[in-house]
XYZ file of C-alpha atoms in Angstrom:
224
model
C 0.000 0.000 0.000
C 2.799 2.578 0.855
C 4.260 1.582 -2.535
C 1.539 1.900 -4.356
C 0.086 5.217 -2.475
C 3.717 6.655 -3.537
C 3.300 6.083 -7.071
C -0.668 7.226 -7.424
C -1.080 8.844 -4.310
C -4.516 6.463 -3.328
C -4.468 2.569 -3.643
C -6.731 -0.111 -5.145
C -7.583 -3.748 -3.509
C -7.423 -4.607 -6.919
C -3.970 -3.211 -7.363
C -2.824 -4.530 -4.058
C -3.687 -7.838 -5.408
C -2.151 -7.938 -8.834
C 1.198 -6.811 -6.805
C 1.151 -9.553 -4.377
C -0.126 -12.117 -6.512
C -2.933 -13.021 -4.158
C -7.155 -13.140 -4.536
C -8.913 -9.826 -4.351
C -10.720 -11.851 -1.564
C -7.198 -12.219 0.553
C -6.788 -8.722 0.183
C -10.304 -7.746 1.295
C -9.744 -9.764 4.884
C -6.284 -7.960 5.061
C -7.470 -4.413 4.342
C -10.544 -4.846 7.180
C -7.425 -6.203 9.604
C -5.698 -3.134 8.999
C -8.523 -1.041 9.755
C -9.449 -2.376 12.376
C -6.030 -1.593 13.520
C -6.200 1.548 12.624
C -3.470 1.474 9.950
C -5.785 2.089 7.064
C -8.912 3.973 5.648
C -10.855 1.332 3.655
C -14.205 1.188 2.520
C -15.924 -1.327 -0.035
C -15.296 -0.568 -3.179
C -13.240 2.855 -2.190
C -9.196 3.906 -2.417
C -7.068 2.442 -0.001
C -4.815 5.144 1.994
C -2.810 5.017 4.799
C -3.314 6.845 8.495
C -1.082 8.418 10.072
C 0.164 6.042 12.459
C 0.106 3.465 9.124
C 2.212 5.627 7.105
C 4.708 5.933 10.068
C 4.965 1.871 10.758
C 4.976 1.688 6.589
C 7.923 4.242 6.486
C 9.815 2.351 9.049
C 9.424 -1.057 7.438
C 10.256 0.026 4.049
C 13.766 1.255 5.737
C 14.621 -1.894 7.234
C 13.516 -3.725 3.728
C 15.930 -0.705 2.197
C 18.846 -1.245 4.779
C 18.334 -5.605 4.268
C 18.672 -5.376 0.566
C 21.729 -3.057 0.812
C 23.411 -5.358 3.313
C 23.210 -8.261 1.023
C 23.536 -7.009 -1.900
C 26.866 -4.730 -0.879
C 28.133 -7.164 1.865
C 27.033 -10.410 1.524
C 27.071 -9.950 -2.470
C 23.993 -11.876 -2.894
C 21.848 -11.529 -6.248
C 19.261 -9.141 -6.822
C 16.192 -11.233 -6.288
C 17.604 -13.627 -3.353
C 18.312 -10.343 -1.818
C 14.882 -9.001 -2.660
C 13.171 -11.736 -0.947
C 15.059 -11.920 2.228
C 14.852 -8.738 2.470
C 10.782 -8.995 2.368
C 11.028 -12.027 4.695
C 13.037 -10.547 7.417
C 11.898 -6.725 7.128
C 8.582 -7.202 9.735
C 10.635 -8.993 12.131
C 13.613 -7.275 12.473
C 13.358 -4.715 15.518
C 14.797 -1.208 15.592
C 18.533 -2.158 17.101
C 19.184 -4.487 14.750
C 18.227 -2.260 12.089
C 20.627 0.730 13.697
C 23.076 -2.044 14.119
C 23.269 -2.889 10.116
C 22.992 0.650 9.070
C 26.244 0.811 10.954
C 27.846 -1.635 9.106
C 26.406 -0.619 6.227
C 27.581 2.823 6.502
C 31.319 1.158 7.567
C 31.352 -0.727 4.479
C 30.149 2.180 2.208
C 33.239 4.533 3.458
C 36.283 2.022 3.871
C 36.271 0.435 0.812
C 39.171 -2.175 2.128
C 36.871 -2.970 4.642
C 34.564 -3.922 2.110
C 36.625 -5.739 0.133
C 38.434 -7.912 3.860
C 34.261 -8.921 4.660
C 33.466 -9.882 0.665
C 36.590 -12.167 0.385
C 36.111 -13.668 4.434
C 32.732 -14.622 3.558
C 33.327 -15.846 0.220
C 36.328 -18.289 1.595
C 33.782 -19.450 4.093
C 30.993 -20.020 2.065
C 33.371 -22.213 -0.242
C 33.063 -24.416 2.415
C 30.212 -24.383 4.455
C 26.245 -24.930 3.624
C 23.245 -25.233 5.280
C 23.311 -28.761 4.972
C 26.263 -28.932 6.749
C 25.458 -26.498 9.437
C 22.045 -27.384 10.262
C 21.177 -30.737 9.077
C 18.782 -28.958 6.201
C 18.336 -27.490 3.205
C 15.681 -25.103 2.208
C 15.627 -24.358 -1.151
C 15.057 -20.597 -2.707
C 11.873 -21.707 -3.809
C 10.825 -22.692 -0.515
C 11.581 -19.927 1.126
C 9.739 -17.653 -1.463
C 6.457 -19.900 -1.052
C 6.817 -19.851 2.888
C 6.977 -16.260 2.755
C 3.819 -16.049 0.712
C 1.775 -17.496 3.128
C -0.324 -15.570 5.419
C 0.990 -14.719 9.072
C -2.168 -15.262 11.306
C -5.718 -16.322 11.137
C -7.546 -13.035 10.436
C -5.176 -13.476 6.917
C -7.108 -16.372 5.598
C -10.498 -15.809 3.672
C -13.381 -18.115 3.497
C -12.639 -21.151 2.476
C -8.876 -21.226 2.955
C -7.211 -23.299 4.934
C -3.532 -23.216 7.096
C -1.818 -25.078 10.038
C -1.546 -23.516 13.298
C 1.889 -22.429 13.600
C 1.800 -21.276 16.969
C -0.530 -19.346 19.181
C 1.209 -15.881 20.371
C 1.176 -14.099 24.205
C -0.219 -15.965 27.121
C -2.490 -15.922 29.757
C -6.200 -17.464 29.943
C -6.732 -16.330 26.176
C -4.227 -18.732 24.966
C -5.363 -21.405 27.534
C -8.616 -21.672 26.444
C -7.564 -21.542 22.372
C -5.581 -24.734 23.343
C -9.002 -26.066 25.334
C -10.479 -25.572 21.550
C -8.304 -27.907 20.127
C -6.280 -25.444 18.338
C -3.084 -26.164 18.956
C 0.574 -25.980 16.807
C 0.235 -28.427 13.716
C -3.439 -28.214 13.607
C -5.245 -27.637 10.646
C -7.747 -25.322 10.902
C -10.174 -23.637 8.086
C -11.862 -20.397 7.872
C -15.646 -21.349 7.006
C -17.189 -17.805 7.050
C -15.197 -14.242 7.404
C -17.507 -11.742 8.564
C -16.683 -7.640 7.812
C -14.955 -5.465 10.310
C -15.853 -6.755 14.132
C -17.893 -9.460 13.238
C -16.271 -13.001 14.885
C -14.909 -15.498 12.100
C -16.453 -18.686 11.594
C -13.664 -21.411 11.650
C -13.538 -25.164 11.693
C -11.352 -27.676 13.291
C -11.324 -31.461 14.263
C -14.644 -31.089 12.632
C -15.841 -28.805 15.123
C -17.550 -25.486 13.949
C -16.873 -22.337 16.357
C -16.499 -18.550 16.132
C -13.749 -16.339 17.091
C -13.183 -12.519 17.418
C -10.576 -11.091 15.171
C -8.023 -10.559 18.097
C -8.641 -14.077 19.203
C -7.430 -14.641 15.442
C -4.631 -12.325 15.495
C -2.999 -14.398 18.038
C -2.763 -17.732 15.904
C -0.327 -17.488 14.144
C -0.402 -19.873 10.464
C 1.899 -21.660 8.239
């Protein structure tokens, strides 16, 4: 949306969908998330524009995506697109020290050039002989980490009819207790049978059991 807003100064679901390469109907349960957040003005069949506090979270995101794709591109050397999508993959979850801490380096390697050149030949010598095989007993492919990172994050993601196993459920407390009482629980699979606008609980099914849930009772399971 910030992308898009940049370029045309209003977004489109319909435009939001073509650039992820997800259903209009994906985008639709996203946009109402965001509102209800408060990150977005949306309205059915309206532009799309960010709120204040949206355009602020947007901003910082699209720094650490900037500051990602610059490390590995620059440092790491990495190709274009594998930098591109780790960059996307990594850019919600990376928290503001990190971020300060690889502008640093960033910023090192942009001024000392020999500095630049010491880290690209270090990591090249050690990447002759090292892989993830190796290091952690498996190998995910760039494929599989592009599909991963397509899928949706938490429940309130999913749109009637799809479908996702429970990754984990986030926080604590009697919330999470009595998810777990529900039978949702990490590995489960669990469907969204109805998605209601706005407020309105969600209709999901699991174990073969029908139940309802309010959207930040859905924002806590997280999906894989």
């Amino acid at each position: 949306i910030f992308n898009i807003v940049a370029e045309r100064k209003v977004a489109r679901s319909m435009e939001i969908a073509d650039r992820l390469n997800v259903k209009r109907p994906t985008v639709t349960t996203a946009l109402r998330a965001l509102a209800d957040k408060g990150l977005v003005n949306y309205e059915p069949r309206s532009y799309v524009t960010l709120t204040e506090r949206g355009e602020r979270i947007a901003k910082c995101v699209d720094k650490r995506h900037h500051v990602l794709r610059e490390v590995f591109t620059k440092v790491l050397l990495l190709p274009d697109q594998h930098a591109e999508e780790a960059a996307c993959m990594m850019e919600h979850g990376m928290n503001t020290r990190v971020c300060r801490a690889l502008t640093g380096l960033l910023t090192a390697v942009e001024k000392n050039e020999g500095l630049a050149r010491a880290l690209n030949e270090a990591i090249g010598k050690e990447l002759e002989h090292s892989d993830c095989e190796t290091a952690c007993g498996y190998e995910v492919s760039f494929q599989e980490n592009k599909t991963m990172n397509e899928l949706p994050d938490n429940l309130n993601t999913l749109g009637s009819g799809q479908s996702a196993h429970v990754l984990r459920i986030t926080g604590g407390g009697t919330l999470k207790k009595r998810l777990r009482e529900m039978g949702i629980t990490a590995g489960e699979r669990i469907t969204v049978v109805k998605s209601a606008p706005l407020d309105d609980p969600i209709e999901i099914k699991v174990r073969n059991y029908n139940m309802s849930l309010r959207r930040e009772e859905a924002a806590r399971i997280l999906i894989q």
